[in-house]
Short mmCIF file of C-alpha atoms and ligand atoms in Angstrom, two decimals:
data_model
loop_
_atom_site.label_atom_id
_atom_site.label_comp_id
_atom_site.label_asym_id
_atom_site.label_seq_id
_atom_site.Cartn_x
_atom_site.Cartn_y
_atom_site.Cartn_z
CA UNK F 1 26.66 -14.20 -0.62
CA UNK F 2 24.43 -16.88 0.45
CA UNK F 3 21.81 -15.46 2.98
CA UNK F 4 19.17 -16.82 5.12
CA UNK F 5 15.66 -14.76 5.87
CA UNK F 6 14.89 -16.45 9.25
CA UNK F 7 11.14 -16.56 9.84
CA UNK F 8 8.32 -15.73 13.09
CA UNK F 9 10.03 -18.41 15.61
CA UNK F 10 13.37 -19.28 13.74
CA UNK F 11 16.58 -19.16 15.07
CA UNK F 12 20.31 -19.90 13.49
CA UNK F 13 23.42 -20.73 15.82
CA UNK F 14 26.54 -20.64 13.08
CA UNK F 15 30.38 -20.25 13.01
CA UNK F 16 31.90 -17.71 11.31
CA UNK F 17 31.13 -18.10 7.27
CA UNK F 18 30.49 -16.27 3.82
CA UNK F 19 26.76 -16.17 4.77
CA UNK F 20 24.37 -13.39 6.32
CA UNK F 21 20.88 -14.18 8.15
CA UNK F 22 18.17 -11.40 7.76
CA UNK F 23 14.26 -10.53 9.30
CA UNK F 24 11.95 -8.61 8.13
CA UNK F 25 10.22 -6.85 11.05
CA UNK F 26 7.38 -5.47 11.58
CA UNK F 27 6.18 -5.83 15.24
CA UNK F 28 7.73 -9.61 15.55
CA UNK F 29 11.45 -8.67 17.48
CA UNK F 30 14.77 -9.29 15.86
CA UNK F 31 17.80 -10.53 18.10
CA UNK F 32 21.38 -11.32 17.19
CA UNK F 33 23.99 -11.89 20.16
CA UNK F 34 27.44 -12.87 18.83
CA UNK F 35 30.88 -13.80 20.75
CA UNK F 36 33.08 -12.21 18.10
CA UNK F 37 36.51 -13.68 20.00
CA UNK F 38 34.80 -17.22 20.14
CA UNK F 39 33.41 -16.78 16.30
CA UNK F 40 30.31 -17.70 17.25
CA UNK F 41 26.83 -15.98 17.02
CA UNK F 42 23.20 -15.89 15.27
CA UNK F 43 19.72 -14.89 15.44
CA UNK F 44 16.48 -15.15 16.43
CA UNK F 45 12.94 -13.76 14.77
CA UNK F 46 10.60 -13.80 17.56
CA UNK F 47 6.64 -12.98 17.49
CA UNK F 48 5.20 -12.36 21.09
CA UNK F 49 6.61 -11.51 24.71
CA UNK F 50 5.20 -14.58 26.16
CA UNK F 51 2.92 -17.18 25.78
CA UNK F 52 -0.60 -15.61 24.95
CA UNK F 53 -3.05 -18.99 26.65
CA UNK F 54 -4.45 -19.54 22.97
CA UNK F 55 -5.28 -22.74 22.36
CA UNK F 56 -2.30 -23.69 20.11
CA UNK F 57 0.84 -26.15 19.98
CA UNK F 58 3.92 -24.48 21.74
CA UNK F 59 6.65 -23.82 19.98
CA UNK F 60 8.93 -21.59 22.45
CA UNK F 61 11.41 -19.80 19.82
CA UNK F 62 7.89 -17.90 19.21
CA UNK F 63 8.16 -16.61 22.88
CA UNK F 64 10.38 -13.53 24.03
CA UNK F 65 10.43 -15.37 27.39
CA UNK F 66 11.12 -18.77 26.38
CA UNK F 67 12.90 -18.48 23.03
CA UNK F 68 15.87 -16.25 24.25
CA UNK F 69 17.13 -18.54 27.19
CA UNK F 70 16.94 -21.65 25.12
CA UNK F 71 18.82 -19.69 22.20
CA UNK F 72 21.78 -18.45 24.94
CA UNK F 73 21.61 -22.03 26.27
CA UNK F 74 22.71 -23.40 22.82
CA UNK F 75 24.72 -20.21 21.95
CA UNK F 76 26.95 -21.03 25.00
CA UNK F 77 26.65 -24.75 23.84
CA UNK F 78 28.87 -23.73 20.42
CA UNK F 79 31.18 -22.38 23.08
CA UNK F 80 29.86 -18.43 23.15
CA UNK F 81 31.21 -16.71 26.72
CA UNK F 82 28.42 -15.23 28.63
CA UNK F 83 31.36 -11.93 28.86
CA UNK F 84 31.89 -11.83 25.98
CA UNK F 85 28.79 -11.94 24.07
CA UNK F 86 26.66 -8.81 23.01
CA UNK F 87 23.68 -8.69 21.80
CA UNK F 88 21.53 -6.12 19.24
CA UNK F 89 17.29 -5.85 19.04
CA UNK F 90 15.28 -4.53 16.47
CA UNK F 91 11.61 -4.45 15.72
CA UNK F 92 8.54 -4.47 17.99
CA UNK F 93 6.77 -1.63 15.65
CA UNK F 94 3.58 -0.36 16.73
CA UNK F 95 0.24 -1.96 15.78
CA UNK F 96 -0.72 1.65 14.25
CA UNK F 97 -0.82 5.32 15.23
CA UNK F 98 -3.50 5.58 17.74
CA UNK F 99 -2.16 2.39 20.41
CA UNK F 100 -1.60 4.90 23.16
CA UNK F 101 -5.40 4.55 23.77
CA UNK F 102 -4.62 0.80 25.05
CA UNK F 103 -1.27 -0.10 25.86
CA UNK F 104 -1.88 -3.68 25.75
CA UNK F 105 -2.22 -3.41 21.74
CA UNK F 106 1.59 -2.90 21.89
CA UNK F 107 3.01 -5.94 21.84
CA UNK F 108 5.74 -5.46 19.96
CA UNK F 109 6.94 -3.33 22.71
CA UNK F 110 6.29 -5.75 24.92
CA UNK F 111 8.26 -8.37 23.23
CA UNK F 112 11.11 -5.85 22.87
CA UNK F 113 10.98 -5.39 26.82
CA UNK F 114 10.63 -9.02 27.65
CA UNK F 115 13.95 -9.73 25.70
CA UNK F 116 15.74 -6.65 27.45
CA UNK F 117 14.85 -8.57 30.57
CA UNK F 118 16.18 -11.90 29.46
CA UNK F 119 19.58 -10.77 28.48
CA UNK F 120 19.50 -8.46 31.54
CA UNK F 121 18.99 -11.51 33.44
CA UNK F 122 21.88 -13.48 31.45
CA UNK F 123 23.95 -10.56 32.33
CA UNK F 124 24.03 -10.20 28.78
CA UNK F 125 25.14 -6.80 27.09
CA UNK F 126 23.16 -5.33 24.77
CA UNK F 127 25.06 -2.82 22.21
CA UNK F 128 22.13 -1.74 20.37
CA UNK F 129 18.53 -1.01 20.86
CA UNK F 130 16.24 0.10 17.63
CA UNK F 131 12.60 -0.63 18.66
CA UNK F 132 9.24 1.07 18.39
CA UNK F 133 8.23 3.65 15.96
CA UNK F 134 5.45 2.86 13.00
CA UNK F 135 7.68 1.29 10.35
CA UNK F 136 9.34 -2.08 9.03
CA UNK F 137 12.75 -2.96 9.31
CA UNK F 138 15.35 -5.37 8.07
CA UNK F 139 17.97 -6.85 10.62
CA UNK F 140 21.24 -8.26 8.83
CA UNK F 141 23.46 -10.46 11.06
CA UNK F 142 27.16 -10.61 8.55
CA UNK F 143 28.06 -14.17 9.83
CA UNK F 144 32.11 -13.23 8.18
CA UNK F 145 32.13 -10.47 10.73
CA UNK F 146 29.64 -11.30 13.25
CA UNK F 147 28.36 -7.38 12.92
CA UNK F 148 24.45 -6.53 13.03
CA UNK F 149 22.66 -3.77 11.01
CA UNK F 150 19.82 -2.47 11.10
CA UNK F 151 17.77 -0.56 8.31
CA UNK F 152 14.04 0.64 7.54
CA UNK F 153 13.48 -1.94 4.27
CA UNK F 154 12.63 1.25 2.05
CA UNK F 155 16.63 1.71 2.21
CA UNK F 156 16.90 -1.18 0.08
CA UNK F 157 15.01 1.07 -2.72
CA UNK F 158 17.16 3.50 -4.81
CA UNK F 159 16.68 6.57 -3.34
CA UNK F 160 17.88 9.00 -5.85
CA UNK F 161 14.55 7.96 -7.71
CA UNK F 162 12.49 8.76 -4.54
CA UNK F 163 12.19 12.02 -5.25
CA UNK F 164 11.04 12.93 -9.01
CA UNK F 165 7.29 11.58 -9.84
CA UNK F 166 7.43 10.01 -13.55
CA UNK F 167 4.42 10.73 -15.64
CA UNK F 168 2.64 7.52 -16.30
CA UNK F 169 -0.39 6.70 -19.01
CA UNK F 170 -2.58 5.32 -16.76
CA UNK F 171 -6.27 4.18 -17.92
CA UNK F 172 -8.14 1.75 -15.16
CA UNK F 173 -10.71 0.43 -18.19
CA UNK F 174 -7.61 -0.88 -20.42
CA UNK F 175 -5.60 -1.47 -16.86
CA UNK F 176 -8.28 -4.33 -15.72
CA UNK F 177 -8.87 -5.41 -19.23
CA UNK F 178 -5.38 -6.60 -19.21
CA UNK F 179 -5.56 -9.20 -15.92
CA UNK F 180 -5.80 -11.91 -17.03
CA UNK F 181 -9.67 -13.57 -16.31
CA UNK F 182 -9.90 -16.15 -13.64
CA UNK F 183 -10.27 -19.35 -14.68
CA UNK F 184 -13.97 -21.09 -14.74
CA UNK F 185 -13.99 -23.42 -12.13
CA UNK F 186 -12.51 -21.30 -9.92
CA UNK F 187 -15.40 -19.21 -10.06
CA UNK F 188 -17.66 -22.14 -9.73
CA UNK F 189 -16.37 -23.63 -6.42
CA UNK F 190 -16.31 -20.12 -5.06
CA UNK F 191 -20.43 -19.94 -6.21
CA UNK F 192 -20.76 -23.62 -4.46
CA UNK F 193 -18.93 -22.71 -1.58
CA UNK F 194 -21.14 -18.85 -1.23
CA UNK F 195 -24.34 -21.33 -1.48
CA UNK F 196 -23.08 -23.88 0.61
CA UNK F 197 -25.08 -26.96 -1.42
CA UNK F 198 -22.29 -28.95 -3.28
CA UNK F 199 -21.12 -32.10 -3.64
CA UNK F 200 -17.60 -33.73 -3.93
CA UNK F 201 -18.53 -35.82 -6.55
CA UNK F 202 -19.27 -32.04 -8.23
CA UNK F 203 -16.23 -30.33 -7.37
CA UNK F 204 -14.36 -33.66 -8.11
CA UNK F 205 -15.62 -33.57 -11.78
CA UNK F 206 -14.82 -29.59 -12.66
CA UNK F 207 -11.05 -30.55 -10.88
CA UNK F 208 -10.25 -33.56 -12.89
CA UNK F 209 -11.75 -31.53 -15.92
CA UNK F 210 -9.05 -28.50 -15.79
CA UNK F 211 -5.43 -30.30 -16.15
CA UNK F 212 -3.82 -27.56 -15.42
CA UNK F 213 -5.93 -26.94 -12.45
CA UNK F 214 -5.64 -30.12 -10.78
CA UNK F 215 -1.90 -29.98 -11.65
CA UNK F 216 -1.67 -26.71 -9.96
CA UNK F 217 -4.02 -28.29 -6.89
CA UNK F 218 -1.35 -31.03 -6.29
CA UNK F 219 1.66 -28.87 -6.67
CA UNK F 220 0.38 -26.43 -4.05
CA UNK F 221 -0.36 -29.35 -1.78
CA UNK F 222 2.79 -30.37 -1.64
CA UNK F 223 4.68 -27.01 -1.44
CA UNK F 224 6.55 -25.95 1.47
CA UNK F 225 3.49 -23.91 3.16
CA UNK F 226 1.41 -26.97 3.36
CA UNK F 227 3.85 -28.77 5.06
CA UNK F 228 2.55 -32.29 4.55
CA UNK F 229 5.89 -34.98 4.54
CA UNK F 230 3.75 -37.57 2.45
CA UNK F 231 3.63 -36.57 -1.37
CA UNK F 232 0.07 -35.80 -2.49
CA UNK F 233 -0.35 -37.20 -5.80
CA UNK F 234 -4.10 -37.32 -6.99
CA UNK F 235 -6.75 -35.31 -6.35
CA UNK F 236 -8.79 -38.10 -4.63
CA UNK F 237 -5.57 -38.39 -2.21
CA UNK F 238 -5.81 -34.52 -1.55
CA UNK F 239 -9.42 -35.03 -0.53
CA UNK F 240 -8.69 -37.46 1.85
CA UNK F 241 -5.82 -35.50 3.23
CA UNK F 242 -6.87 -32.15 3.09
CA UNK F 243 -10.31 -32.45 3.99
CA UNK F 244 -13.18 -31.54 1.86
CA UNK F 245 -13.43 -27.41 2.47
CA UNK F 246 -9.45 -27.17 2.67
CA UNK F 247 -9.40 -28.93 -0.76
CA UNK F 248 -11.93 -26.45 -2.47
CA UNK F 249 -9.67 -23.27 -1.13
CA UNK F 250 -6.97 -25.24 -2.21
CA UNK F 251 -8.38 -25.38 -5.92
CA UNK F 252 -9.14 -21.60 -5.52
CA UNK F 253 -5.82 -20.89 -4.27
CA UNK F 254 -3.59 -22.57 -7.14
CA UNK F 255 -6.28 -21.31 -9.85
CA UNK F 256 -6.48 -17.51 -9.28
CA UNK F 257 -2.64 -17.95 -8.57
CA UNK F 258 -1.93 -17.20 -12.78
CA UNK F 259 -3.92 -13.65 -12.69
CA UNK F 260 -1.59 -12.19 -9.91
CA UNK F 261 0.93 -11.17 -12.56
CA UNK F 262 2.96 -8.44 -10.77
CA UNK F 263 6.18 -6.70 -11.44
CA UNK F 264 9.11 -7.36 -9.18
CA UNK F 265 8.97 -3.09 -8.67
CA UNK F 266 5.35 -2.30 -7.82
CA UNK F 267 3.22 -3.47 -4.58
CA UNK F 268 5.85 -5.90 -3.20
CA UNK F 269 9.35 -5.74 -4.12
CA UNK F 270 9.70 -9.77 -4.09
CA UNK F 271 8.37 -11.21 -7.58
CA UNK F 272 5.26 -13.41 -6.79
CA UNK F 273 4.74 -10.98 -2.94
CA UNK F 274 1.08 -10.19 -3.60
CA UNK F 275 0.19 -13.36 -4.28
CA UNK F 276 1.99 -14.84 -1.07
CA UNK F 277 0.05 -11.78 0.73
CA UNK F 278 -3.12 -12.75 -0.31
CA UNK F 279 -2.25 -16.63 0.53
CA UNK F 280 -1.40 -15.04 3.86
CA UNK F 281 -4.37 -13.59 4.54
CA UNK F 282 -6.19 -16.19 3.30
CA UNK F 283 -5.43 -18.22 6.37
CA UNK F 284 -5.29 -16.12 9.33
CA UNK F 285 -9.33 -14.42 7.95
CA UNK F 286 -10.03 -18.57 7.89
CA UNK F 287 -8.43 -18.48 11.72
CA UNK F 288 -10.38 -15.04 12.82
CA UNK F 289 -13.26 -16.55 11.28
CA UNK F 290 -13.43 -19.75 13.31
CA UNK F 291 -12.57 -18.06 16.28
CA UNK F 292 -14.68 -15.63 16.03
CA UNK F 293 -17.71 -17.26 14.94
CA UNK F 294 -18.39 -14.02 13.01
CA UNK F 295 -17.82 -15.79 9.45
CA UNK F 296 -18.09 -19.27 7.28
CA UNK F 297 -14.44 -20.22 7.59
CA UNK F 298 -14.23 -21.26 3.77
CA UNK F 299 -15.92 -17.92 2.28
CA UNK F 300 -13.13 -15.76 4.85
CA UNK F 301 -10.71 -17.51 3.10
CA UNK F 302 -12.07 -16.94 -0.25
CA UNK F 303 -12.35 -13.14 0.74
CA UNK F 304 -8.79 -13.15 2.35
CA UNK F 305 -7.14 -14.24 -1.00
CA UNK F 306 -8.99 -12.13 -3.15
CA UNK F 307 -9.00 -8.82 -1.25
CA UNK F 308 -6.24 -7.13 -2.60
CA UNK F 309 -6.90 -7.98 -6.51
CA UNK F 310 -7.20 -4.23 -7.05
CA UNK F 311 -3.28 -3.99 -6.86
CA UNK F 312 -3.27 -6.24 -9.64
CA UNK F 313 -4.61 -3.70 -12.33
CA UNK F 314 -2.50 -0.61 -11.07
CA UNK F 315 0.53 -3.00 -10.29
CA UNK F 316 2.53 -2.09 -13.11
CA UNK F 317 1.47 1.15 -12.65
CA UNK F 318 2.76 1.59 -9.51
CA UNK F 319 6.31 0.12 -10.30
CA UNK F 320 7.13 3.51 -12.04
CA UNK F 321 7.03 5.52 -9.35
CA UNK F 322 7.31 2.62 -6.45
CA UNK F 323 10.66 4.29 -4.79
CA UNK F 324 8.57 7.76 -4.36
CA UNK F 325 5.34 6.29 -2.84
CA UNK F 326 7.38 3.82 -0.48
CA UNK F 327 9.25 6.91 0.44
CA UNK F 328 5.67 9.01 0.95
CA UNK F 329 4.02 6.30 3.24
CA UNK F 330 6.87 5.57 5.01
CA UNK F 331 8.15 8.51 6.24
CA UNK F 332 5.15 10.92 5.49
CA UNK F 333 2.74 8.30 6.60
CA UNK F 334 0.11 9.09 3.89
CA UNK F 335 -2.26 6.28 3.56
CA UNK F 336 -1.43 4.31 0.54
CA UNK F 337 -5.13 4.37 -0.91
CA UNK F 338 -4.68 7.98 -0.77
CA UNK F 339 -1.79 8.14 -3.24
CA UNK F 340 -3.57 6.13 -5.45
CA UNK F 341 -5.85 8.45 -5.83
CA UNK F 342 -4.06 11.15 -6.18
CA UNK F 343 -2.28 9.81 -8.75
CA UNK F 344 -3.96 7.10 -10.50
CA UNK F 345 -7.85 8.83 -9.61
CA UNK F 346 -8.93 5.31 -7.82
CA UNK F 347 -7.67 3.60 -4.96
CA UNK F 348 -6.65 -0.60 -5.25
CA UNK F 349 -10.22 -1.02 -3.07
CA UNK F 350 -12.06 0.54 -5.43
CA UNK F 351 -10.03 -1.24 -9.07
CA UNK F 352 -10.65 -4.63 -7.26
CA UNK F 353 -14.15 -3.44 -7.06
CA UNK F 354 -14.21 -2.91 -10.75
CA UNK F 355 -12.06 -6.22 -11.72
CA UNK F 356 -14.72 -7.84 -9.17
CA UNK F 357 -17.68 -7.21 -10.93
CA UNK F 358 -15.83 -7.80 -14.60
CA UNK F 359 -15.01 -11.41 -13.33
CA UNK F 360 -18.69 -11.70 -12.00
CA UNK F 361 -17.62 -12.55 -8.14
CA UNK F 362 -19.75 -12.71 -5.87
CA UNK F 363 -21.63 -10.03 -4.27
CA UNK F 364 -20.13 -10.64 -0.50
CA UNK F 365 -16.65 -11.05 -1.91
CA UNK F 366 -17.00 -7.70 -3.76
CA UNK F 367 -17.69 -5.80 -1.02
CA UNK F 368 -14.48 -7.07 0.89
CA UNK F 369 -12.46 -6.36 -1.97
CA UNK F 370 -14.13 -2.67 -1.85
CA UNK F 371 -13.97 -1.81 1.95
CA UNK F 372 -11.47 -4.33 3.60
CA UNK F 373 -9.17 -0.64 3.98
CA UNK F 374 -12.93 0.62 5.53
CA UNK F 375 -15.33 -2.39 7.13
CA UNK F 376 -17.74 0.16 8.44
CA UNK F 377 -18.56 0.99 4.61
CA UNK F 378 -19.82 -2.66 3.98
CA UNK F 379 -23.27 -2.62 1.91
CA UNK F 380 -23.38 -6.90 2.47
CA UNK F 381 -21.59 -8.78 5.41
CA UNK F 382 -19.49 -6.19 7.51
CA UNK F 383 -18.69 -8.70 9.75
CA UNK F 384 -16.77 -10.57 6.88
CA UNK F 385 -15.34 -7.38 5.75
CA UNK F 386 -13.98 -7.22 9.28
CA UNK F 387 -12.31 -9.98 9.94
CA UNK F 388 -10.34 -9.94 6.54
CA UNK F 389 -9.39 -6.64 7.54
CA UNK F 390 -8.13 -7.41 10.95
CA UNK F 391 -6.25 -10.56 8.70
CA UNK F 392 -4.59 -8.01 6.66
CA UNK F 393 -3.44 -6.05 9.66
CA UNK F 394 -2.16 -9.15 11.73
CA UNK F 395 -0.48 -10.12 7.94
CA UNK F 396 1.24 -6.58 7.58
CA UNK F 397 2.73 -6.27 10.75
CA UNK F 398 3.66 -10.15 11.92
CA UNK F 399 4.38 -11.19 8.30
CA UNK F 400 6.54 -8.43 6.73
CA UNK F 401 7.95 -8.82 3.56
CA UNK F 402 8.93 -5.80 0.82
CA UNK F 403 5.14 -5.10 0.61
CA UNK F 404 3.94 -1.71 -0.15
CA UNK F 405 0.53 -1.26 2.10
CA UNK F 406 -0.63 1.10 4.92
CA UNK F 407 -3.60 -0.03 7.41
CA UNK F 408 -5.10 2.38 9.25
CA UNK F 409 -5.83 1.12 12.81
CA UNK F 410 -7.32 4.15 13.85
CA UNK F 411 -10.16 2.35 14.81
CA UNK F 412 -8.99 -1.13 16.10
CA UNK F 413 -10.37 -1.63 18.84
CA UNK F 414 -14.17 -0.68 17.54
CA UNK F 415 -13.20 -2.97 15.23
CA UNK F 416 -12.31 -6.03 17.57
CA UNK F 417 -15.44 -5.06 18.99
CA UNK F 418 -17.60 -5.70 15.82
CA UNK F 419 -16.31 -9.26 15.77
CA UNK F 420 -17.50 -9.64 19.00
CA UNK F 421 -13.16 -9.72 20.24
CA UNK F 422 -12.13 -7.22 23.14
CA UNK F 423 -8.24 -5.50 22.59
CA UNK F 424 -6.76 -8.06 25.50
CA UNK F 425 -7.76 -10.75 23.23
CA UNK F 426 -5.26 -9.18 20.02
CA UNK F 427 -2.17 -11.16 21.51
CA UNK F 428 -4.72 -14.43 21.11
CA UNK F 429 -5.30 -13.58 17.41
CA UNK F 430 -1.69 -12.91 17.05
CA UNK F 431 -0.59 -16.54 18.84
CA UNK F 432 -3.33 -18.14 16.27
CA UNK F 433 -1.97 -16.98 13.36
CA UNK F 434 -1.37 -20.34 11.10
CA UNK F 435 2.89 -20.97 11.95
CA UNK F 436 3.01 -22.24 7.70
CA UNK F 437 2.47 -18.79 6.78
CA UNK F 438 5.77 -17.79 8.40
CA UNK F 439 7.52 -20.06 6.29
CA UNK F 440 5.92 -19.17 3.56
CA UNK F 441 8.46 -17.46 1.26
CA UNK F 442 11.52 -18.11 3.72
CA UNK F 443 14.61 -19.32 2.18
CA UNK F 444 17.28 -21.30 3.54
CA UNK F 445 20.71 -22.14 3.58
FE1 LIG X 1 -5.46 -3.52 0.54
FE1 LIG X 2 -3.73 -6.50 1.87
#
């Protein structure tokens, strides 16, 4: 059956048809409202309650309080009765455990309010309500029968399998001596960029030398998540258009892209996930950064890409046993670093760590990769540690895929606080996140 996954700010209006739309939701809110008599319905994927005054361009299905009326406005367009049509919301998990301490950290509940108040408004009916809680869920909208479901995403794993650990031969040396290295000029730029004394003539020359590379460069800018509508199709183009720095992460990007081998069973469930995670996180550390002021904007994004390259080793790994550990953070809400030690004696922090130092990274870059679960543990630039951190949080709960990963927020708001950000300022970061990465890895029909 042909299915759409609608992203942050999507919406789909359709007629009845052999189709179904889905979100993934982690704290965004999932609505469908359907007119089953008129055969009409759809959904909408939506990030915040309301504006949040950051300084970006307005695009209102991102809104609670502007994207629902303008989606019953067009609903009732397709010819949708206002009596008729009932609606179902899902989503608007919390940040983390400990949010009680400041409300205004929950906006998922806050967007999940704001819409009650909407349809309340529109005098629309709402049949079902699943919001709050800690954990991800997936809303299906069946566009034969117009009929909404709503499941936490480890359903989708087999769960007769969650419940007996296989062995596995696990050895971290021979595990990281099987990623595959990162390729030379990769870790070039990413010395240029940590000294900050290049030129493009430089980086220019190690591009044009690496075919692959600067194939790989020009691909990537002109994927969907770059979103440019004129075809980029030399590298001296892609300076002009990307801009100097963006073309160097760029380069980094589409190089380190081969040595995220993962299985389709392990860390994310969707092949090629960690590596869209890391992309992910890539951009909104570059956003934090500059907003911040608390971190070069190219070397966050260096740090946000690479953080996670511990999963890489154990990946595999962790595919045997994948249903049982979704299954223990999940429900049991056991920190994911924890089960990797426990059962593999190191956590993905610490293999990056290890994979770090075998690929020669540098130093500031190592010590993300080793505390981004832990800033305060930082032996070089905590501040950097921070702020990829606080990307990885923003990227597990606004941008949820099938990804296997647990963040402690614990302490958040100390956090904020060493990035020089207060907690009212959270719905600001979560308004700048970059809108590309929400269609990053969205399909459509
Ligand atoms: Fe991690
Ligand atoms: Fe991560």
């Amino acid at each position: 059956m042909e299915e759409e996954i609608l992203a942050a700010g999507a919406s789909v209006i359709s007629d009845r048809k052999e189709a179904r739309l889905e979100s993934y939701l982690g704290s965004c809110v999932g609505v469908t409202i359907v007119d089953k008599e008129g055969g009409v319905g759809g959904m909408l994927h939506l990030l915040l309650p309301e504006p949040s005054g950051a300084d970006v361009d307005f695009e209102p299905d991102i809104y609670a309080t502007t994207g629902v009326p303008r989606f019953l406005e067009l609903l009732f367009g397709r010819g949708a009765l206002k009596d008729r049509a009932v609606a179902c919301i899902a989503g608007g998990a919390l940040v983390g455990q400990t949010f009680d301490a400041d409300p205004s950290m929950d906006i998922g509940g806050q967007t999940a309010e704001a819409v009650q108040g909407c349809l309340e408004k529109n005098g629309i009916f709402v049949e079902k309500s699943e919001t709050g809680g800690l954990f991800n869920r997936k809303m299906v909208l069946d566009l034969r029968s117009l009929s909404t479901t709503i499941e936490p995403i480890w359903q989708t794993e087999d769960s007769a399998d969650a419940n007996v650990e296989k062995e596995v031969n696990f050895n971290i040396e021979r595990a990281i001596e099987a990623v595959k290295p990162i390729p030379q000029v990769a870790l070039k730029i990413m010395r240029m960029i940590e000294r900050d004394d290049y030129t493009m003539s430089e980086v220019g020359k190690e591009i044009r030398q690496d075919q692959v590379i600067s194939g790989k460069v020009l691909n990537f800018c002109n994927s969907a998540v770059m979103g440019f509508r004129d075809k980029i199709d030399s590298i001296d183009r892609a300076v002009v258009v990307l801009g100097e720095k963006r073309l160097l992460e760029m380069v980094i990007s589409a190089s380190v892209e081969s040595s995220f081998a993962q299985s389709a069973h392990g860390y994310s469930l969707c092949k090629g996930g960690i590596y869209q995670h890391a992309l992910g996180t890539a951009m909104i550390a570059q956003e934090i950064a500059a907003f911040s002021g608390k971190a070069a904007k190219d070397i966050a994004y260096t740090a946000g890409l690479l953080h996670d390259i511990g999963k890489i080793p154990l990946d595999q790994f962790m595919a045997v046993n994948a249903p049982l550990f979704y299954r223990k953070i999940q429900r049991e809400g056991i920190e994911l670093c924890e089960i990797e030690k426990m059962r593999f004696g190191i956590d993905h922090a610490q293999a990056g760590k290890l994979l770090g130092a075998k690929w020669d990274l540098p130093r500031n870059l190592i010590d993300v990769i080793a505390n981004h679960h832990c800033p305060e543990k930082s032996e070089e630039d905590e501040e950097l540690v921070t702020v990829v951190h606080i990307a990885d949080l923003l990227m597990s709960r606004f941008q949820v895929r099938h990804e296997l990963d647990f963040i402690d927020t614990e302490r958040l708001a100390q956090r904020l606080a060493r990035i020089g950000l207060s907690t009212e300022q959270y719905p600001v970061l979560v308004d700048r996140i970059p809108r590309n990465i929400f269609r990053t890895g969205s399909s459509s029909t």
